[in-house]
Short mmCIF file of C-alpha atoms in Angstrom, two decimals:
data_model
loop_
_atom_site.label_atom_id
_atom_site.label_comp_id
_atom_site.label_asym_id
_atom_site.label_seq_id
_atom_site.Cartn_x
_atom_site.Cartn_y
_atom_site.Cartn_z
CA UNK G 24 -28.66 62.68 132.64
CA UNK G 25 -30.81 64.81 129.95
CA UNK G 26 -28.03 67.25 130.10
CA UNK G 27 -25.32 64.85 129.36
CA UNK G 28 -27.01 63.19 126.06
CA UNK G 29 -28.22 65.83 124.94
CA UNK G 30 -28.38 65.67 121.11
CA UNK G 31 -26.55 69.01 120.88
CA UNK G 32 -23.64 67.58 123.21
CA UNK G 33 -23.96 64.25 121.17
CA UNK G 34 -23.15 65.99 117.92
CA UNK G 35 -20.52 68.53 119.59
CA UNK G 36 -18.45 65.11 120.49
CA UNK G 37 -19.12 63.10 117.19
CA UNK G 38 -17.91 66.33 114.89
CA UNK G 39 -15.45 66.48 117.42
CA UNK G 40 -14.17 62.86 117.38
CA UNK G 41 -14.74 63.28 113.32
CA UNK G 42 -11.74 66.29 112.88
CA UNK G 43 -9.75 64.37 115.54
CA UNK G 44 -9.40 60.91 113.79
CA UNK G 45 -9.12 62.65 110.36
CA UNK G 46 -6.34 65.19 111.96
CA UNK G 47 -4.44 62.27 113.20
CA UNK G 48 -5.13 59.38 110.64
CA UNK G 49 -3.09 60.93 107.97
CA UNK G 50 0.40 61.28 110.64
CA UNK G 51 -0.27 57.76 111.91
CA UNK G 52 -0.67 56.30 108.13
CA UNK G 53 2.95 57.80 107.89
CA UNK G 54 3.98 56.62 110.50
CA UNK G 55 2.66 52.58 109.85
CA UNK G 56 4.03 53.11 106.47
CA UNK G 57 7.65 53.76 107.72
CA UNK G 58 7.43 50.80 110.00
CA UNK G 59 6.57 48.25 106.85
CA UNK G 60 8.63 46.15 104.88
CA UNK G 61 9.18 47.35 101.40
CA UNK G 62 7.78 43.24 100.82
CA UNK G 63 4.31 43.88 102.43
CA UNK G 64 3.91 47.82 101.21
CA UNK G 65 1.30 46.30 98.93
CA UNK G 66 0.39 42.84 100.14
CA UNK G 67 -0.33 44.00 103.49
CA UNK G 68 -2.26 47.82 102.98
CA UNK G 69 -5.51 47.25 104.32
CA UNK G 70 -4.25 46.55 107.95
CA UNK G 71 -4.12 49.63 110.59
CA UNK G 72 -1.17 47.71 111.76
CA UNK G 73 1.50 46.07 109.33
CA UNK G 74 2.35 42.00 110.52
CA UNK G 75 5.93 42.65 110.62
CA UNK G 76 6.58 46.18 112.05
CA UNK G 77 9.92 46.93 111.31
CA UNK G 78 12.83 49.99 111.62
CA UNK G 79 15.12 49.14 108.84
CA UNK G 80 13.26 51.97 106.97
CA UNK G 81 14.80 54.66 109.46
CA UNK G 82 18.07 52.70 109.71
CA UNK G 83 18.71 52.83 105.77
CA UNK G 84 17.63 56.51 105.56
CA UNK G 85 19.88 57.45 108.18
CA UNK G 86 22.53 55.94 105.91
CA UNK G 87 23.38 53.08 109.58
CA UNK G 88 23.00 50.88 106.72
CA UNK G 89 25.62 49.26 103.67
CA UNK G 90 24.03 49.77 100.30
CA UNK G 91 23.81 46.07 99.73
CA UNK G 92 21.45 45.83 102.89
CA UNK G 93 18.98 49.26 101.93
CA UNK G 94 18.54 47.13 98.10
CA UNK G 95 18.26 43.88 100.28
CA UNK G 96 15.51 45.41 102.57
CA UNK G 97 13.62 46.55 99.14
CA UNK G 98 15.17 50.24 98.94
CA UNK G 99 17.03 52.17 97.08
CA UNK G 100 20.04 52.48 98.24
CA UNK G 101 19.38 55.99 98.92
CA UNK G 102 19.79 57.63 102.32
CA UNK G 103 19.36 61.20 104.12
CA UNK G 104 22.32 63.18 105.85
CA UNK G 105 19.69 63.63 108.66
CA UNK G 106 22.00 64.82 111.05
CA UNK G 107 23.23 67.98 108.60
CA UNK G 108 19.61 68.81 107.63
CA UNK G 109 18.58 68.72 110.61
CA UNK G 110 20.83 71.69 111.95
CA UNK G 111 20.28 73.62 109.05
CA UNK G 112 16.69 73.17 109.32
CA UNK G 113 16.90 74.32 112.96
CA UNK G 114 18.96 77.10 112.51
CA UNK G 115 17.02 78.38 109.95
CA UNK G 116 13.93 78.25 111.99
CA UNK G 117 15.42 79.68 114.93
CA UNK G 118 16.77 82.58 113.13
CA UNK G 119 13.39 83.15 111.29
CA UNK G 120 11.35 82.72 114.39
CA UNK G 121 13.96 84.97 117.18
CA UNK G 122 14.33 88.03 114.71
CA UNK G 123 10.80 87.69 112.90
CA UNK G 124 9.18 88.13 116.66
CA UNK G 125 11.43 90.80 117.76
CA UNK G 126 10.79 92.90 115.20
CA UNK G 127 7.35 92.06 114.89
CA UNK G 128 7.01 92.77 118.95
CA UNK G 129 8.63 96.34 118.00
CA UNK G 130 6.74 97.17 115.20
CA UNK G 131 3.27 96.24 117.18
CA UNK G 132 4.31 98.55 119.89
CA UNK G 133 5.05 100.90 117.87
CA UNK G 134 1.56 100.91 116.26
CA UNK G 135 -0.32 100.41 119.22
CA UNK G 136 1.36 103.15 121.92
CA UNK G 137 3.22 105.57 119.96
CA UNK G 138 1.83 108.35 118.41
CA UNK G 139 3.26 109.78 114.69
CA UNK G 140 1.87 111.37 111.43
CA UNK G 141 0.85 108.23 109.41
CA UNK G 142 0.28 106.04 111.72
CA UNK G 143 -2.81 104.79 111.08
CA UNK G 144 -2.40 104.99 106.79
CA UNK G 145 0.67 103.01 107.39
CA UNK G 146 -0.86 100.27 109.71
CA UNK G 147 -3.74 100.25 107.16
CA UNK G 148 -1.21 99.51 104.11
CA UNK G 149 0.54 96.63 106.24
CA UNK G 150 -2.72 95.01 106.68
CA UNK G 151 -3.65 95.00 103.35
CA UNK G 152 -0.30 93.39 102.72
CA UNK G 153 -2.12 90.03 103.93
CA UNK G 154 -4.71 89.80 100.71
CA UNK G 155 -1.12 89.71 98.97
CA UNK G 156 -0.66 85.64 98.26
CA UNK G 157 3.06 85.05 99.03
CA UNK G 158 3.56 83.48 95.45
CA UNK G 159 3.65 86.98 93.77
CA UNK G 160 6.71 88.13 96.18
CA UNK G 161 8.74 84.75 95.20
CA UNK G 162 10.40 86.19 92.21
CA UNK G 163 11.11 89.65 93.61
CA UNK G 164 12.60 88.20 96.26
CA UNK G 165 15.07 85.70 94.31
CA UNK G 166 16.14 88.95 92.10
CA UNK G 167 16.90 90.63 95.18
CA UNK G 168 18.63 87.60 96.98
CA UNK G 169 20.29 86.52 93.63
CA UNK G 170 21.59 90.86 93.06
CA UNK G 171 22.91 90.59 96.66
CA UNK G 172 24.79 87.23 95.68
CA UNK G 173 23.28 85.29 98.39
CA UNK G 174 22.27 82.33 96.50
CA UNK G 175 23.06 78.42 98.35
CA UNK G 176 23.81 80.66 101.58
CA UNK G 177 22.09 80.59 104.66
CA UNK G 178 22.07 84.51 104.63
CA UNK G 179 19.66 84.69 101.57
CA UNK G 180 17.44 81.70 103.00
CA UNK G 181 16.05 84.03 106.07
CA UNK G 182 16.35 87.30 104.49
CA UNK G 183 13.12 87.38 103.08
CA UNK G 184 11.15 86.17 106.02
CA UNK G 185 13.70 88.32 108.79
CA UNK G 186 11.78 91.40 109.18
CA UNK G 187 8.31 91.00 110.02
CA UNK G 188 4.67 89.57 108.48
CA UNK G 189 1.56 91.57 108.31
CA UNK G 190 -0.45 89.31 110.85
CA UNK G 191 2.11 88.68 113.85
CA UNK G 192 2.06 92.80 113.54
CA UNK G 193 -1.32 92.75 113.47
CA UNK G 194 -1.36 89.85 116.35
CA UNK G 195 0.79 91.86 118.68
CA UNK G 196 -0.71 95.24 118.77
CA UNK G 197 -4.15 93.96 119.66
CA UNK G 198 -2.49 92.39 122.67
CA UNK G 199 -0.14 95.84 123.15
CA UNK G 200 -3.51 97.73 123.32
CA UNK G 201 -5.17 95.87 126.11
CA UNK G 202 -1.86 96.41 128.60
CA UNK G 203 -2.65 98.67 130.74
CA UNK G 204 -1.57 101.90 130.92
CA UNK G 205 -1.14 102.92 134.15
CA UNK G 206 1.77 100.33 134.52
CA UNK G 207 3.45 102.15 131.53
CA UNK G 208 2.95 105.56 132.77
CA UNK G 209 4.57 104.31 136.39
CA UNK G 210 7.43 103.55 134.35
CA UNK G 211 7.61 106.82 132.41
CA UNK G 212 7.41 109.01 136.03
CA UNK G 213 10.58 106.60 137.00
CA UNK G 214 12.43 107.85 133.88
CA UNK G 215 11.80 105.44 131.20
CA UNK G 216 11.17 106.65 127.69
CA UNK G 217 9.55 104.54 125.12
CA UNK G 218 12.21 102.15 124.66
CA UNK G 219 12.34 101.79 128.16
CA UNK G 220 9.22 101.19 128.41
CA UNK G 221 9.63 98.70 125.88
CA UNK G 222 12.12 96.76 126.80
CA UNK G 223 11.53 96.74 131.00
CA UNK G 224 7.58 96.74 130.83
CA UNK G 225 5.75 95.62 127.29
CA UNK G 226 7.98 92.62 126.69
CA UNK G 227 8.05 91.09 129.79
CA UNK G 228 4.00 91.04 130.56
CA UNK G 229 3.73 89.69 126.52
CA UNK G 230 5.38 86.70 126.92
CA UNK G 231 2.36 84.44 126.26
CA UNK G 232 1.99 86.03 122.88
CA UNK G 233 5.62 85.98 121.70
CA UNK G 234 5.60 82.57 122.14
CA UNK G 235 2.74 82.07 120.36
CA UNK G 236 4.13 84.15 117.21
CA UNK G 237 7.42 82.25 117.90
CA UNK G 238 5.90 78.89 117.66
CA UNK G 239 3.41 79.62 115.11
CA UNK G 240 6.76 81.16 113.15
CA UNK G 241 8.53 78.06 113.55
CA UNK G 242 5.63 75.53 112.54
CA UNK G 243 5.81 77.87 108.99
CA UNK G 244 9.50 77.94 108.09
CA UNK G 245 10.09 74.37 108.90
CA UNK G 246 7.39 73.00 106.81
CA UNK G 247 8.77 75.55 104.28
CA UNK G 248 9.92 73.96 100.75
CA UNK G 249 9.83 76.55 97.65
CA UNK G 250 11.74 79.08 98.82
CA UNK G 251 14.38 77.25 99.95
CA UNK G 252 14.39 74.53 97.08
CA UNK G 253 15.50 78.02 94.82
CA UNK G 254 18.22 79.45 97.17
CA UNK G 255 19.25 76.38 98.81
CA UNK G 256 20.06 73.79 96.89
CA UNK G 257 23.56 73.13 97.77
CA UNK G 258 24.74 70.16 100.14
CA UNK G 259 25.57 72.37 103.12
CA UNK G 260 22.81 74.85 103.46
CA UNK G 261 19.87 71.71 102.18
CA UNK G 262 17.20 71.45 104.94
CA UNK G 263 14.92 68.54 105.61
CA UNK G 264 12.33 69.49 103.38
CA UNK G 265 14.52 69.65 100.44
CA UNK G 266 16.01 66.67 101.31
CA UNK G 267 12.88 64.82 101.61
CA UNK G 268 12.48 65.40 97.50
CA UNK G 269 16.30 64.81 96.79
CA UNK G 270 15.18 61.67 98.15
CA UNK G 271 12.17 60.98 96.20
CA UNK G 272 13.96 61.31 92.90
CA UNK G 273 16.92 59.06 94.32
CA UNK G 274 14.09 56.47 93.78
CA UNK G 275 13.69 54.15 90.79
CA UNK G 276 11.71 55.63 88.47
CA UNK G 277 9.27 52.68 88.21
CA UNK G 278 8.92 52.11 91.95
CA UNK G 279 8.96 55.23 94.63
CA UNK G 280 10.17 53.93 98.18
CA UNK G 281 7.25 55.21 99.90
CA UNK G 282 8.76 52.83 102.74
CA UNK G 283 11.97 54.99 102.97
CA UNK G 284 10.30 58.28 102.29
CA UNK G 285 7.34 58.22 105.00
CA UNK G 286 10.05 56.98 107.59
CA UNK G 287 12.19 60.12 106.38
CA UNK G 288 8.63 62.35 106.73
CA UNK G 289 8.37 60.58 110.48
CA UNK G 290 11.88 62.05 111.17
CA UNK G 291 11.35 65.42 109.77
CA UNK G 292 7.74 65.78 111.64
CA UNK G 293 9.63 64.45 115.16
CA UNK G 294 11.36 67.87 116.08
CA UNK G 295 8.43 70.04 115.86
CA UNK G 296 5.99 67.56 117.46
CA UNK G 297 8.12 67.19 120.31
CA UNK G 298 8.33 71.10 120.46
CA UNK G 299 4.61 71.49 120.41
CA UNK G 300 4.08 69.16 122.90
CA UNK G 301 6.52 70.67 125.91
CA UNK G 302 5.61 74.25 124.77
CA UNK G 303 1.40 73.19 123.71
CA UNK G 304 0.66 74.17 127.10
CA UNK G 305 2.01 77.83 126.99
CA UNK G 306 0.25 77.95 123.73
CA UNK G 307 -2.84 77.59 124.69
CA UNK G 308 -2.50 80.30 127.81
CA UNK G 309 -1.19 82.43 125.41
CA UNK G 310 -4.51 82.82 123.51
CA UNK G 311 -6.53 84.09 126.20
CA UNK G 312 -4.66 87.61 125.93
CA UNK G 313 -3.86 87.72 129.71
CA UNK G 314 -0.15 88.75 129.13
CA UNK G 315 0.07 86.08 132.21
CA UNK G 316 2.20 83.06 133.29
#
């Protein structure tokens, strides 16, 4: 009984229970927001729970309702091609996230096994890539993307971010240098070379950690807005995050609809919460470095 109120153990969980409720307040504010009448945004904003939940916010976002109704229920009349945004949004994460990893997988094998003149200067200057903030690349980047003509296509959204990033690198070969080798060399005396190796040994046993970098990946680009506000701002390559703003300033300038616009942020957030929570699991795992199931 000491040992279980304890006053260390006592402040552990009250910290604890501190980050948790101010992790999660913010979401479910959202969240009670997009479920209250435009009427009561004001009347009724002291209440954890609003007195007449509603969904008409998602319905007239989604555009399932007439323009007459959206104004009726206190809108706009605005609404979000959801559906559209949505599959750009996921295609441009999954493209981000599938080639970003594989290359970064490569590139931390290469660093961590193989042995060339350089190695360790060049490692060294892709390190120091990460005191770099990303905001000094933007314009580079939109010369280069603009020079390639690339602009409002789906092409020039990903090609900045296709390659690699300084920390996955960095995040793989740690784990690539605590394999072990004897597995590796058992494959060489079979006949694999390096790729073989590669391909039929590294990737396999780093599972845990590519889907870490994968998730982790796709968490980044679909929370990403800048970037693709300046390449894609036309209709068919707009993502979700864009579209959230398009949104914003389809509002009245006098009144926002933060009604409309939190249950549009509920929608966007969905995807990737539901991801996290299947693949959370596997996460987790993946942190201990076991290269493991």
């Amino acid at each position: 009984m000491r040992r279980r109120f304890s006053p260390g153990r006592v402040l552990g969980w009250t910290v604890l229970t501190v980050v948790v409720v101010g992790s999660v307040f913010p979401f479910w504010w959202m969240v009670r927001t997009a479920i209250t009448p435009a009427a009561d945004m004001y009347t009724d904003s002291s209440a954890l729970l609003p007195d007449n939940p509603t969904l008409v916010n998602f319905a007239r976002v989604l555009g399932l309702t007439s323009e007459a109704e959206a104004r009726a229920a206190g809108g706009s009349g605005a609404h979000v091609d959801f559906a559209r945004y949505l599959v750009n949004s996921v295609v441009y994460c999954a493209l981000i996230a599938g080639f970003q990893t594989l290359f970064c997988a490569m590139a931390g094998y290469a660093f961590a096994r193989l042995r060339f003149p350089g190695r360790d200067l060049v490692f060294g200057i892709l390190i120091s890539a990460l005191m770099v903030p990303p905001i000094f690349t933007l314009l580079p980047n939109f010369v280069f993307v603009k020079e390639l003509g690339l602009i409002n296509t789906m092409a020039g959204m990903v090609a900045p971010s296709l390659l690699m990033t300084p920390f996955a690198v960095f995040f793989l070969r740690q784990f690539f240098l605590s394999l072990p080798r004897d597995v590796e060399e058992a494959a060489i005396l079979d006949g694999n070379g390096p790729w073989g190796v590669f391909w039929r040994i590294a990737l396999p046993m780093s599972r845990g950690p590519l889907i870490t970098i994968g998730l982790t990946t796709i968490v980044w680009a679909w929370k990403d807005y800048l970037w693709p506000l300046l390449v894609g701002r036309a209709e068919e390559n707009r993502l979700v995050t864009v579209a959230l703003g398009v949104f914003l300033q389809q509002s009245p300038n006098t009144q926002p609809d933060w009604t409309g616009l939190m249950a549009a942020s509920t929608l966007s957030v969905v995807p990737v919460l539901v991801l996290l929570v299947f693949m959370g699991r596997r996460l987790v795992q993946s942190l201990n470095f076991t290269g493991s199931k």
